[in-house]
PDB file of C-alpha atoms in Angstrom:
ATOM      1  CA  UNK A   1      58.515 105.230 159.174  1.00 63.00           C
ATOM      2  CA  UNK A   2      60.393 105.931 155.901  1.00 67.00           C
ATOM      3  CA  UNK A   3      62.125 103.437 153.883  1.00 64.00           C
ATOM      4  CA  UNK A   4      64.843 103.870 150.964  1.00 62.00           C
ATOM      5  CA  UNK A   5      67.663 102.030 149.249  1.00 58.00           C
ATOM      6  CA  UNK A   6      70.943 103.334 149.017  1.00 65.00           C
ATOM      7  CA  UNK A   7      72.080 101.228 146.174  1.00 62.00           C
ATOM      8  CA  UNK A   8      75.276 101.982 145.593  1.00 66.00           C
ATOM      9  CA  UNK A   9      75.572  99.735 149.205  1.00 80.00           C
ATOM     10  CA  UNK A  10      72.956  97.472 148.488  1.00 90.00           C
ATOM     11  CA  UNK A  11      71.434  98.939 152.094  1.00 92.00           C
ATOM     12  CA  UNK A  12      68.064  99.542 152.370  1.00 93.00           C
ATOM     13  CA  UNK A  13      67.816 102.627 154.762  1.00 93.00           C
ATOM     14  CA  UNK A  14      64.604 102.464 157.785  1.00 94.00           C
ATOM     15  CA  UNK A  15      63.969 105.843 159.046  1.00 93.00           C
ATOM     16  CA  UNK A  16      62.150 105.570 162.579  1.00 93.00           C
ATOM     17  CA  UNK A  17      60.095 108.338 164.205  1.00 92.00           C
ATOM     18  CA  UNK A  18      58.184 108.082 167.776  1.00 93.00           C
ATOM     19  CA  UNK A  19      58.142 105.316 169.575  1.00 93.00           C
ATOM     20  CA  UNK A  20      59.480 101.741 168.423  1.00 94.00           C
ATOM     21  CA  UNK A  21      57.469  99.566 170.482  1.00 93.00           C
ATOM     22  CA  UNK A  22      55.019  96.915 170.078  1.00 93.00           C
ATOM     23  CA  UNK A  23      52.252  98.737 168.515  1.00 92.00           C
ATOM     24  CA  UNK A  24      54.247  99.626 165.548  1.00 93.00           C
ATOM     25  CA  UNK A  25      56.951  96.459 165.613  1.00 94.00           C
ATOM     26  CA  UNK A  26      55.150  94.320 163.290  1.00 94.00           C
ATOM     27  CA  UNK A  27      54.040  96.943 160.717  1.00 93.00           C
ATOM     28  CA  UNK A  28      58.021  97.623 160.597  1.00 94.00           C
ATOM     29  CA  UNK A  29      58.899  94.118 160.253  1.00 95.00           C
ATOM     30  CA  UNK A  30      56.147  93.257 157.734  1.00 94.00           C
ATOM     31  CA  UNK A  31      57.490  96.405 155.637  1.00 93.00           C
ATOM     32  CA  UNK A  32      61.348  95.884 155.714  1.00 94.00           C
ATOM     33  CA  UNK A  33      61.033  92.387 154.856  1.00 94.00           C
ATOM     34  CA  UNK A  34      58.888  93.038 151.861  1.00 92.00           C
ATOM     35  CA  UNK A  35      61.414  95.898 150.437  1.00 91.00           C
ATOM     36  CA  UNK A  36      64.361  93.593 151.442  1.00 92.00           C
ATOM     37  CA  UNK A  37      63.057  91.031 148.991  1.00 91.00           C
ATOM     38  CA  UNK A  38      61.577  93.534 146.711  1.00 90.00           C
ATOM     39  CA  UNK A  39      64.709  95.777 145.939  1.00 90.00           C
ATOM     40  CA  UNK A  40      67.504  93.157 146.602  1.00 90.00           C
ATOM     41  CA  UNK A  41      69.186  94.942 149.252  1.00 92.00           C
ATOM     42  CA  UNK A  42      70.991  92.669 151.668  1.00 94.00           C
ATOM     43  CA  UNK A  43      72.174  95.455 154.322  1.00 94.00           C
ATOM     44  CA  UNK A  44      69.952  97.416 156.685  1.00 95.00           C
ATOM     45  CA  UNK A  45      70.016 100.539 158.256  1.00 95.00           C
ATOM     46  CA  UNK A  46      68.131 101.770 161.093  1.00 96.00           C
ATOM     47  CA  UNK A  47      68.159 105.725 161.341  1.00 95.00           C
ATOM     48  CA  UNK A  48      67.054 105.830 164.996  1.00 96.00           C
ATOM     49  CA  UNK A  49      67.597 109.445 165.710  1.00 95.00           C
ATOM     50  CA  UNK A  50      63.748 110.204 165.500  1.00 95.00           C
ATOM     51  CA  UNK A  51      63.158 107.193 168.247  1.00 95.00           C
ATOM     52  CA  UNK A  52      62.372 108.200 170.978  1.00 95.00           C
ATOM     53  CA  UNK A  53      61.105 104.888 173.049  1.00 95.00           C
ATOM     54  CA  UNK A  54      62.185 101.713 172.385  1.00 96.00           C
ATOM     55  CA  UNK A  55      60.836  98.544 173.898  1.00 95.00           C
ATOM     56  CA  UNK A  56      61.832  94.486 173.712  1.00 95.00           C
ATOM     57  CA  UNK A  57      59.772  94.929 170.516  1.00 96.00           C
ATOM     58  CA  UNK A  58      61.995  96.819 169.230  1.00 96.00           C
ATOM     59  CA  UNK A  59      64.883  94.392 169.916  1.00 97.00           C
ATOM     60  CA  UNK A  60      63.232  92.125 168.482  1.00 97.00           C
ATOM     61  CA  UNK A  61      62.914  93.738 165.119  1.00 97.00           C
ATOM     62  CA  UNK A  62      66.651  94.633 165.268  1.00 97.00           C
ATOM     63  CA  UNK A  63      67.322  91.064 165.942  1.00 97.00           C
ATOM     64  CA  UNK A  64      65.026  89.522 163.116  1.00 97.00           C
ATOM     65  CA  UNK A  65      66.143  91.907 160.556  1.00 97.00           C
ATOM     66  CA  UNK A  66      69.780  91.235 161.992  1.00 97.00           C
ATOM     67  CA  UNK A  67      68.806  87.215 161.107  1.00 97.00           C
ATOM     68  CA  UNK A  68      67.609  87.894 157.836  1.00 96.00           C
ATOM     69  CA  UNK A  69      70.523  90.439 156.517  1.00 96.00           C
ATOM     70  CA  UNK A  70      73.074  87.302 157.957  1.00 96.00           C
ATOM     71  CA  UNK A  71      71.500  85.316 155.848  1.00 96.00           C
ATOM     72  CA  UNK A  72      71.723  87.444 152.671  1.00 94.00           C
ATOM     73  CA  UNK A  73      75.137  88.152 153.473  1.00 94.00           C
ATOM     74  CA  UNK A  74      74.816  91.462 154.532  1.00 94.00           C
ATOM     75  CA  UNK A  75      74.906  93.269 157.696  1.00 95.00           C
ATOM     76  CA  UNK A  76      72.517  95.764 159.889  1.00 97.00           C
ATOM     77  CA  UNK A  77      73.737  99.349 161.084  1.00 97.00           C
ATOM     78  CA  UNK A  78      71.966 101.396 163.665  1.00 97.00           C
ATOM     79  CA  UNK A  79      72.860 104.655 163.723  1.00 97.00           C
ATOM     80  CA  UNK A  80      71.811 108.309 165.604  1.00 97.00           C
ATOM     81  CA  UNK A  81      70.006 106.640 168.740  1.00 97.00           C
ATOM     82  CA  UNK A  82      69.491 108.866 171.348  1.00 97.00           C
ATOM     83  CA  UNK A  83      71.339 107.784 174.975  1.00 96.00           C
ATOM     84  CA  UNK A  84      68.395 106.137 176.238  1.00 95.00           C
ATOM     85  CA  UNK A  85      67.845 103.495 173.093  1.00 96.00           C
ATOM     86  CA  UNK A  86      71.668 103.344 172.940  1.00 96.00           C
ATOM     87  CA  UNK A  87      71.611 101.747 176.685  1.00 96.00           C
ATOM     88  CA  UNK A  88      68.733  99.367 175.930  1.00 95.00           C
ATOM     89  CA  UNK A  89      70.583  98.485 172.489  1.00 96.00           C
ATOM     90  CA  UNK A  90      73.612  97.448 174.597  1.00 96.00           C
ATOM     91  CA  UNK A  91      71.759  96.277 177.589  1.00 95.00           C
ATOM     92  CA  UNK A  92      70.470  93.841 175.657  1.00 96.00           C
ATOM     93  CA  UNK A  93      73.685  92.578 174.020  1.00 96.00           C
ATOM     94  CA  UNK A  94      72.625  93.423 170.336  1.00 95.00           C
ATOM     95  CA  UNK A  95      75.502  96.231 169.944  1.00 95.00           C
ATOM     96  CA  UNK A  96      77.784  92.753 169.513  1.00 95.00           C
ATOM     97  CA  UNK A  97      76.092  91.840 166.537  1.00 95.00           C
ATOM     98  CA  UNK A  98      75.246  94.870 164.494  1.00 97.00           C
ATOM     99  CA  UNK A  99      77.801  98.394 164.022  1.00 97.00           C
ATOM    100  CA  UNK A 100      76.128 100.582 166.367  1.00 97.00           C
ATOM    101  CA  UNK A 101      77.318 104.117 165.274  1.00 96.00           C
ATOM    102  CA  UNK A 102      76.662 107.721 164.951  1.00 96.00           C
ATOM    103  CA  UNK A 103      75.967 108.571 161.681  1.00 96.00           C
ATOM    104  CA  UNK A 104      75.744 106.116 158.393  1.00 93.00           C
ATOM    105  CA  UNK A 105      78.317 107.430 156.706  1.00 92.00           C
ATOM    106  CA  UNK A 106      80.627 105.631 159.795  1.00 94.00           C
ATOM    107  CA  UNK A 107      78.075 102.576 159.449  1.00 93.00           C
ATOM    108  CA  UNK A 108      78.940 102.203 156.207  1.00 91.00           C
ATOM    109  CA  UNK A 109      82.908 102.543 157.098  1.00 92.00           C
ATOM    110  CA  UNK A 110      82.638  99.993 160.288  1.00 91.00           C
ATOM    111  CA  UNK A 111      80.825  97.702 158.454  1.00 87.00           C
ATOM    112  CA  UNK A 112      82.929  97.428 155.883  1.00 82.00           C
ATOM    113  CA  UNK A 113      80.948  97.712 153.130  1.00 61.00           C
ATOM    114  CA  UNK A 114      83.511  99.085 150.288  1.00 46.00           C
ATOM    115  CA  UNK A 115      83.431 103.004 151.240  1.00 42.00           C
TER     116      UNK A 115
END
């Protein structure tokens, strides 16, 4: 995992390689959290192109991060998943909620967040 802000969006930027499941879930909640808080962001973004499994513990990352960035104001963008995480993303009804997209850049333009 690789995290870094893009402040000119106040988006902190999550980077995800291998498999997003529950043996890695919590050490990807634990560290987005603590950078939300430490660098002020308020948006996330999920690069998902290096996923390549996702489980329901990865939805429920999505969905707590989604939870907290509401809170701040702010919004969560996944972008680059591969076909298979794209069906379980909308399977599970989360592609409502967040801009599911192909590359930030477009996150950043369907989310609104003053391109």
């Amino acid at each position: 995992m690789e995290l870094f802000l893009s402040g000119k969006y106040r988006t902190l930027v999550v980077r995800i390689y291998g498999e997003l499941d529950h043996h890695v879930a919590d050490n990807v909640r634990e560290n987005v959290d603590r950078e939300l808080g430490r660098t002020g962001a308020i948006n996330v973004a999920f690069d998902f192109s290096g996923v390549t499994f996702m489980d329901s513990s990865g939805i429920g990352v999505i969905m707590g991060r989604y939870k907290v960035a509401k809170a701040l104001g702010g919004k969560v963008i996944i972008y680059g998943a591969s076909e298979s995480v794209r069906r379980i993303i909308t399977m599970s009804g989360i592609d409502d909620i967040v801009v599911l997209t192909d590359s930030l850049e477009n996150g950043f333009k369907e989310a609104a967040l003053n391109v």
